[in-house]
mmCIF file of C-alpha atoms in Angstrom:
data_model
loop_
_atom_site.group_PDB
_atom_site.id
_atom_site.type_symbol
_atom_site.label_atom_id
_atom_site.label_comp_id
_atom_site.label_asym_id
_atom_site.label_seq_id
_atom_site.Cartn_x
_atom_site.Cartn_y
_atom_site.Cartn_z
ATOM 1 C CA ALA K 1 83.095 120.860 105.911
ATOM 2 C CA GLN K 2 87.030 119.926 105.473
ATOM 3 C CA THR K 3 89.604 119.797 102.652
ATOM 4 C CA ILE K 4 92.225 118.575 101.518
ATOM 5 C CA HIS K 5 94.323 119.301 98.466
ATOM 6 C CA GLN K 6 97.416 118.477 96.783
ATOM 7 C CA TRP K 7 99.653 119.307 94.544
ATOM 8 C CA PRO K 8 100.791 118.376 91.888
ATOM 9 C CA VAL K 9 98.437 115.930 91.007
ATOM 10 C CA ALA K 10 101.514 114.293 89.662
ATOM 11 C CA GLU K 11 105.130 115.237 88.369
ATOM 12 C CA ILE K 12 108.303 113.587 86.447
ATOM 13 C CA LYS K 13 111.466 115.092 87.345
ATOM 14 C CA ALA K 14 115.478 113.754 86.515
ATOM 15 C CA VAL K 15 117.806 112.313 89.262
ATOM 16 C CA GLY K 16 119.225 115.379 90.963
ATOM 17 C CA SER K 17 116.949 117.950 90.982
ATOM 18 C CA PRO K 18 114.694 120.318 93.714
ATOM 19 C CA LEU K 19 110.984 118.647 94.910
ATOM 20 C CA SER K 20 108.572 120.950 96.391
ATOM 21 C CA LEU K 21 104.826 119.254 96.598
ATOM 22 C CA GLY K 22 102.078 120.873 98.427
ATOM 23 C CA CYS K 23 99.228 119.999 100.890
ATOM 24 C CA THR K 24 96.226 122.311 102.225
ATOM 25 C CA ILE K 25 93.550 121.793 104.961
ATOM 26 C CA LYS K 26 90.757 123.605 104.462
ATOM 27 C CA GLY K 27 88.078 124.570 107.209
ATOM 28 C CA LYS K 28 89.768 123.277 110.602
ATOM 29 C CA SER K 29 92.173 125.602 113.097
ATOM 30 C CA SER K 30 95.799 124.366 113.929
ATOM 31 C CA PRO K 31 95.204 120.773 112.842
ATOM 32 C CA ASN K 32 98.373 118.292 113.326
ATOM 33 C CA LEU K 33 99.901 117.530 109.959
ATOM 34 C CA TYR K 34 101.406 114.819 108.190
ATOM 35 C CA TRP K 35 103.434 113.011 105.527
ATOM 36 C CA TYR K 36 103.397 109.661 104.149
ATOM 37 C CA TRP K 37 105.419 108.043 101.149
ATOM 38 C CA GLN K 38 103.669 104.902 99.191
ATOM 39 C CA ALA K 39 105.858 102.928 96.874
ATOM 40 C CA THR K 40 104.220 101.426 93.922
ATOM 41 C CA GLY K 41 102.445 97.829 95.070
ATOM 42 C CA GLY K 42 103.958 99.124 98.757
ATOM 43 C CA THR K 43 102.305 99.805 102.085
ATOM 44 C CA LEU K 44 102.575 103.380 103.187
ATOM 45 C CA GLN K 45 105.107 104.512 105.905
ATOM 46 C CA GLN K 46 105.093 107.521 107.748
ATOM 47 C CA LEU K 47 107.755 110.551 106.783
ATOM 48 C CA PHE K 48 107.269 114.206 108.529
ATOM 49 C CA TYR K 49 104.648 115.141 111.488
ATOM 50 C CA SER K 50 104.134 118.555 112.629
ATOM 51 C CA ILE K 51 101.451 119.695 115.113
ATOM 52 C CA THR K 52 101.646 123.504 114.914
ATOM 53 C CA VAL K 53 103.506 126.248 112.508
ATOM 54 C CA GLY K 54 106.975 126.511 112.068
ATOM 55 C CA GLN K 55 107.191 122.816 114.300
ATOM 56 C CA VAL K 56 108.352 119.577 112.182
ATOM 57 C CA GLU K 57 109.283 116.367 113.589
ATOM 58 C CA SER K 58 110.862 113.815 111.336
ATOM 59 C CA VAL K 59 110.451 110.070 111.772
ATOM 60 C CA VAL K 60 111.703 108.082 108.912
ATOM 61 C CA GLN K 61 114.737 110.004 106.813
ATOM 62 C CA LEU K 62 114.497 109.242 103.160
ATOM 63 C CA ASN K 63 116.747 112.759 102.315
ATOM 64 C CA LEU K 64 113.727 114.543 102.353
ATOM 65 C CA SER K 65 112.628 117.384 104.479
ATOM 66 C CA ALA K 66 109.476 119.456 105.231
ATOM 67 C CA SER K 67 108.286 122.879 106.867
ATOM 68 C CA ARG K 68 104.849 124.145 108.229
ATOM 69 C CA PRO K 69 105.147 128.231 106.843
ATOM 70 C CA LYS K 70 101.238 128.553 107.478
ATOM 71 C CA ASP K 71 98.841 126.864 110.337
ATOM 72 C CA ASP K 72 96.610 125.299 107.167
ATOM 73 C CA GLN K 73 99.861 124.312 104.703
ATOM 74 C CA PHE K 74 102.150 121.481 104.891
ATOM 75 C CA ILE K 75 105.356 121.466 102.509
ATOM 76 C CA LEU K 76 108.128 118.213 101.518
ATOM 77 C CA SER K 77 110.821 118.671 99.485
ATOM 78 C CA THR K 78 114.587 117.738 98.709
ATOM 79 C CA GLU K 79 117.388 120.075 96.861
ATOM 80 C CA LYS K 80 118.372 117.049 94.905
ATOM 81 C CA LEU K 81 116.200 113.633 93.705
ATOM 82 C CA LEU K 82 117.023 110.253 93.960
ATOM 83 C CA LEU K 83 115.430 107.208 92.108
ATOM 84 C CA SER K 84 114.633 106.185 95.223
ATOM 85 C CA HIS K 85 112.046 108.830 95.510
ATOM 86 C CA SER K 86 109.108 107.613 93.353
ATOM 87 C CA GLY K 87 106.449 107.059 94.550
ATOM 88 C CA PHE K 88 102.535 108.146 95.518
ATOM 89 C CA TYR K 89 103.378 111.045 98.457
ATOM 90 C CA LEU K 90 100.170 111.369 100.695
ATOM 91 C CA CYS K 91 99.561 114.275 102.983
ATOM 92 C CA ALA K 92 97.334 113.731 105.308
ATOM 93 C CA TRP K 93 95.561 115.667 108.679
ATOM 94 C CA SER K 94 93.952 114.960 112.371
ATOM 95 C CA LEU K 95 92.478 117.090 115.269
ATOM 96 C CA GLY K 96 95.815 118.885 117.145
ATOM 97 C CA VAL K 97 96.091 117.588 120.874
ATOM 98 C CA GLY K 98 92.959 118.348 122.873
ATOM 99 C CA GLY K 99 91.009 116.190 120.202
ATOM 100 C CA ARG K 100 88.572 113.384 120.431
ATOM 101 C CA SER K 101 90.471 111.335 118.785
ATOM 102 C CA TYR K 102 93.121 111.419 115.960
ATOM 103 C CA GLU K 103 91.633 109.766 113.358
ATOM 104 C CA GLN K 104 93.710 110.444 110.143
ATOM 105 C CA TYR K 105 92.225 111.785 106.996
ATOM 106 C CA PHE K 106 94.093 111.479 103.687
ATOM 107 C CA GLY K 107 94.539 113.672 100.764
ATOM 108 C CA PRO K 108 94.109 112.867 97.115
ATOM 109 C CA GLY K 109 98.285 112.354 96.855
ATOM 110 C CA THR K 110 100.748 113.262 94.211
ATOM 111 C CA ARG K 111 102.573 110.978 92.148
ATOM 112 C CA LEU K 112 105.858 111.279 91.929
ATOM 113 C CA THR K 113 108.047 109.943 88.817
ATOM 114 C CA VAL K 114 111.449 110.381 89.353
ATOM 115 C CA LEU K 115 113.990 109.344 86.155
ATOM 116 C CA GLY G 1 109.971 97.359 116.418
ATOM 117 C CA ASP G 2 106.198 98.538 116.252
ATOM 118 C CA GLN G 3 104.899 95.744 113.750
ATOM 119 C CA VAL G 4 101.645 95.349 112.382
ATOM 120 C CA GLU G 5 101.205 91.531 111.276
ATOM 121 C CA GLN G 6 98.134 91.899 108.634
ATOM 122 C CA SER G 7 96.601 88.844 106.874
ATOM 123 C CA PRO G 8 95.775 87.589 103.991
ATOM 124 C CA SER G 9 97.827 89.938 101.543
ATOM 125 C CA ALA G 10 95.518 88.832 98.815
ATOM 126 C CA LEU G 11 91.440 87.456 98.673
ATOM 127 C CA SER G 12 89.617 86.582 95.788
ATOM 128 C CA LEU G 13 85.840 87.057 96.248
ATOM 129 C CA HIS G 14 82.754 86.589 94.209
ATOM 130 C CA GLU G 15 79.755 88.402 94.781
ATOM 131 C CA GLY G 16 77.647 88.416 97.251
ATOM 132 C CA THR G 17 80.453 86.249 99.467
ATOM 133 C CA GLY G 18 82.269 87.464 102.921
ATOM 134 C CA SER G 19 85.301 87.031 104.665
ATOM 135 C CA ALA G 20 87.613 88.705 107.424
ATOM 136 C CA LEU G 21 90.728 90.173 107.560
ATOM 137 C CA ARG G 22 92.693 90.716 110.714
ATOM 138 C CA CYS G 23 95.927 92.593 111.680
ATOM 139 C CA ASN G 24 97.729 91.184 114.387
ATOM 140 C CA PHE G 25 99.656 94.128 116.486
ATOM 141 C CA THR G 26 103.245 93.683 118.245
ATOM 142 C CA THR G 27 102.914 96.978 120.119
ATOM 143 C CA THR G 28 101.544 99.259 122.110
ATOM 144 C CA MET G 29 98.650 101.399 120.459
ATOM 145 C CA ARG G 30 95.491 103.713 121.510
ATOM 146 C CA ALA G 31 93.827 102.882 118.412
ATOM 147 C CA VAL G 32 93.390 100.870 115.041
ATOM 148 C CA GLN G 33 92.185 103.066 111.480
ATOM 149 C CA TRP G 34 90.681 100.405 108.965
ATOM 150 C CA PHE G 35 91.202 101.822 105.020
ATOM 151 C CA GLN G 36 90.236 101.066 101.617
ATOM 152 C CA GLN G 37 92.605 102.290 98.688
ATOM 153 C CA ASN G 38 90.847 102.415 94.947
ATOM 154 C CA SER G 39 92.493 102.584 91.951
ATOM 155 C CA ARG G 40 93.771 106.326 91.954
ATOM 156 C CA GLY G 41 95.367 105.907 95.300
ATOM 157 C CA SER G 42 92.612 107.813 97.301
ATOM 158 C CA LEU G 43 92.835 105.858 100.720
ATOM 159 C CA ILE G 44 89.005 105.675 102.281
ATOM 160 C CA ASN G 45 88.755 106.045 106.073
ATOM 161 C CA LEU G 46 86.305 102.960 107.032
ATOM 162 C CA PHE G 47 86.768 102.778 110.604
ATOM 163 C CA TYR G 48 88.458 104.260 113.617
ATOM 164 C CA LEU G 49 88.199 102.254 116.954
ATOM 165 C CA ALA G 50 89.542 102.595 120.398
ATOM 166 C CA SER G 51 88.200 99.421 121.500
ATOM 167 C CA GLY G 52 85.119 97.205 120.608
ATOM 168 C CA THR G 53 82.965 96.503 117.224
ATOM 169 C CA LYS G 54 82.026 99.630 114.998
ATOM 170 C CA GLU G 55 79.847 97.944 111.854
ATOM 171 C CA ASN G 56 78.785 100.288 108.830
ATOM 172 C CA GLY G 57 76.749 98.675 106.216
ATOM 173 C CA ARG G 58 78.412 95.311 104.993
ATOM 174 C CA LEU G 59 81.393 95.972 107.068
ATOM 175 C CA LYS G 60 82.077 95.689 110.346
ATOM 176 C CA SER G 61 85.479 95.832 112.359
ATOM 177 C CA THR G 62 86.538 94.704 115.313
ATOM 178 C CA PHE G 63 89.731 95.928 117.656
ATOM 179 C CA ASN G 64 90.813 93.277 120.958
ATOM 180 C CA SER G 65 93.601 95.483 122.625
ATOM 181 C CA LYS G 66 94.071 92.960 125.056
ATOM 182 C CA GLU G 67 94.841 90.897 122.871
ATOM 183 C CA SER G 68 96.279 92.772 120.183
ATOM 184 C CA TYR G 69 94.483 92.279 116.804
ATOM 185 C CA SER G 70 92.231 93.926 114.970
ATOM 186 C CA THR G 71 89.773 92.130 112.301
ATOM 187 C CA LEU G 72 87.224 93.922 109.251
ATOM 188 C CA HIS G 73 84.654 91.567 108.126
ATOM 189 C CA ILE G 74 83.006 92.081 104.750
ATOM 190 C CA ARG G 75 80.219 90.894 103.848
ATOM 191 C CA ASP G 76 77.473 90.452 100.576
ATOM 192 C CA ALA G 77 80.660 90.967 98.508
ATOM 193 C CA GLN G 78 80.446 93.877 96.448
ATOM 194 C CA LEU G 79 82.287 94.270 92.967
ATOM 195 C CA GLU G 80 83.056 98.042 93.725
ATOM 196 C CA ASP G 81 84.715 96.531 96.928
ATOM 197 C CA SER G 82 87.261 95.821 94.598
ATOM 198 C CA GLY G 83 90.595 97.642 96.143
ATOM 199 C CA THR G 84 93.411 97.358 99.007
ATOM 200 C CA TYR G 85 92.379 97.431 102.644
ATOM 201 C CA PHE G 86 94.881 98.804 105.166
ATOM 202 C CA CYS G 87 95.268 98.249 108.766
ATOM 203 C CA ALA G 88 97.095 101.229 110.379
ATOM 204 C CA ALA G 89 98.070 101.097 113.842
ATOM 205 C CA GLU G 90 97.948 104.602 115.993
ATOM 206 C CA ILE G 91 100.734 104.722 118.472
ATOM 207 C CA TYR G 92 101.514 108.224 120.615
ATOM 208 C CA GLY G 93 104.508 108.358 121.118
ATOM 209 C CA SER G 94 107.658 110.692 121.680
ATOM 210 C CA SER G 95 107.148 111.417 117.869
ATOM 211 C CA GLY G 96 103.848 112.784 118.139
ATOM 212 C CA ASN G 97 101.419 110.398 116.811
ATOM 213 C CA LYS G 98 102.602 107.577 114.387
ATOM 214 C CA LEU G 99 100.851 105.531 112.256
ATOM 215 C CA ILE G 100 102.109 102.511 111.636
ATOM 216 C CA PHE G 101 100.426 100.330 108.731
ATOM 217 C CA GLY G 102 100.154 97.008 107.880
ATOM 218 C CA ILE G 103 101.158 95.289 104.544
ATOM 219 C CA GLY G 104 97.256 95.618 102.675
ATOM 220 C CA THR G 105 95.055 92.908 101.477
ATOM 221 C CA LEU G 106 94.558 93.225 97.498
ATOM 222 C CA LEU G 107 90.674 91.826 97.688
ATOM 223 C CA SER G 108 89.676 90.898 93.959
ATOM 224 C CA VAL G 109 85.488 90.480 93.588
ATOM 225 C CA LYS G 110 84.502 88.795 90.617
ATOM 226 C CA PRO G 111 80.927 88.659 88.972
#
């Protein structure tokens, strides 16, 4: 069975400080990976998408960047946090190219508060 | 741009009753997903539909791709059904698979 783990569970950070959020998928090789952001009380917005190691596509620019250093790992980061970065960050996976469907499955999320 | 219009934004049900949520799409899409977000923020997959109707317990969902809408029917609502329900359109485009979410429906089930 596939498992998706996100770390940390929650973060409280100062404006201007760096950030690194992680996501690991186990039990599925070569998945598509995704990052989403959700403002408190709001809907989800897709940020990044990756179909293979080393390749990341940006969907929405929020002064964030993403990287995929390993097949099962997706990292979201920034060098300088803004107040507007506060919210809930979710990682998701789906089958890769050639899969029967692209149904996305979400991790437990990381709650970020920027002060 | 691509749009997903979800209604209602909030819904209150008494236990044992039912209702329907609806999403209208203004874009060409491959499929629709429905999720329940619980109080911890976890997104639970309810349905993935490329067309037609699926049923799972007290939930049923339909995706009409020709008329660009999807519905989620809840019957015999239980307290544990409370939460926020999202529909999401799967767009297959140049930037890869993209999910565009509706605004969500906040469902409150009361005794």
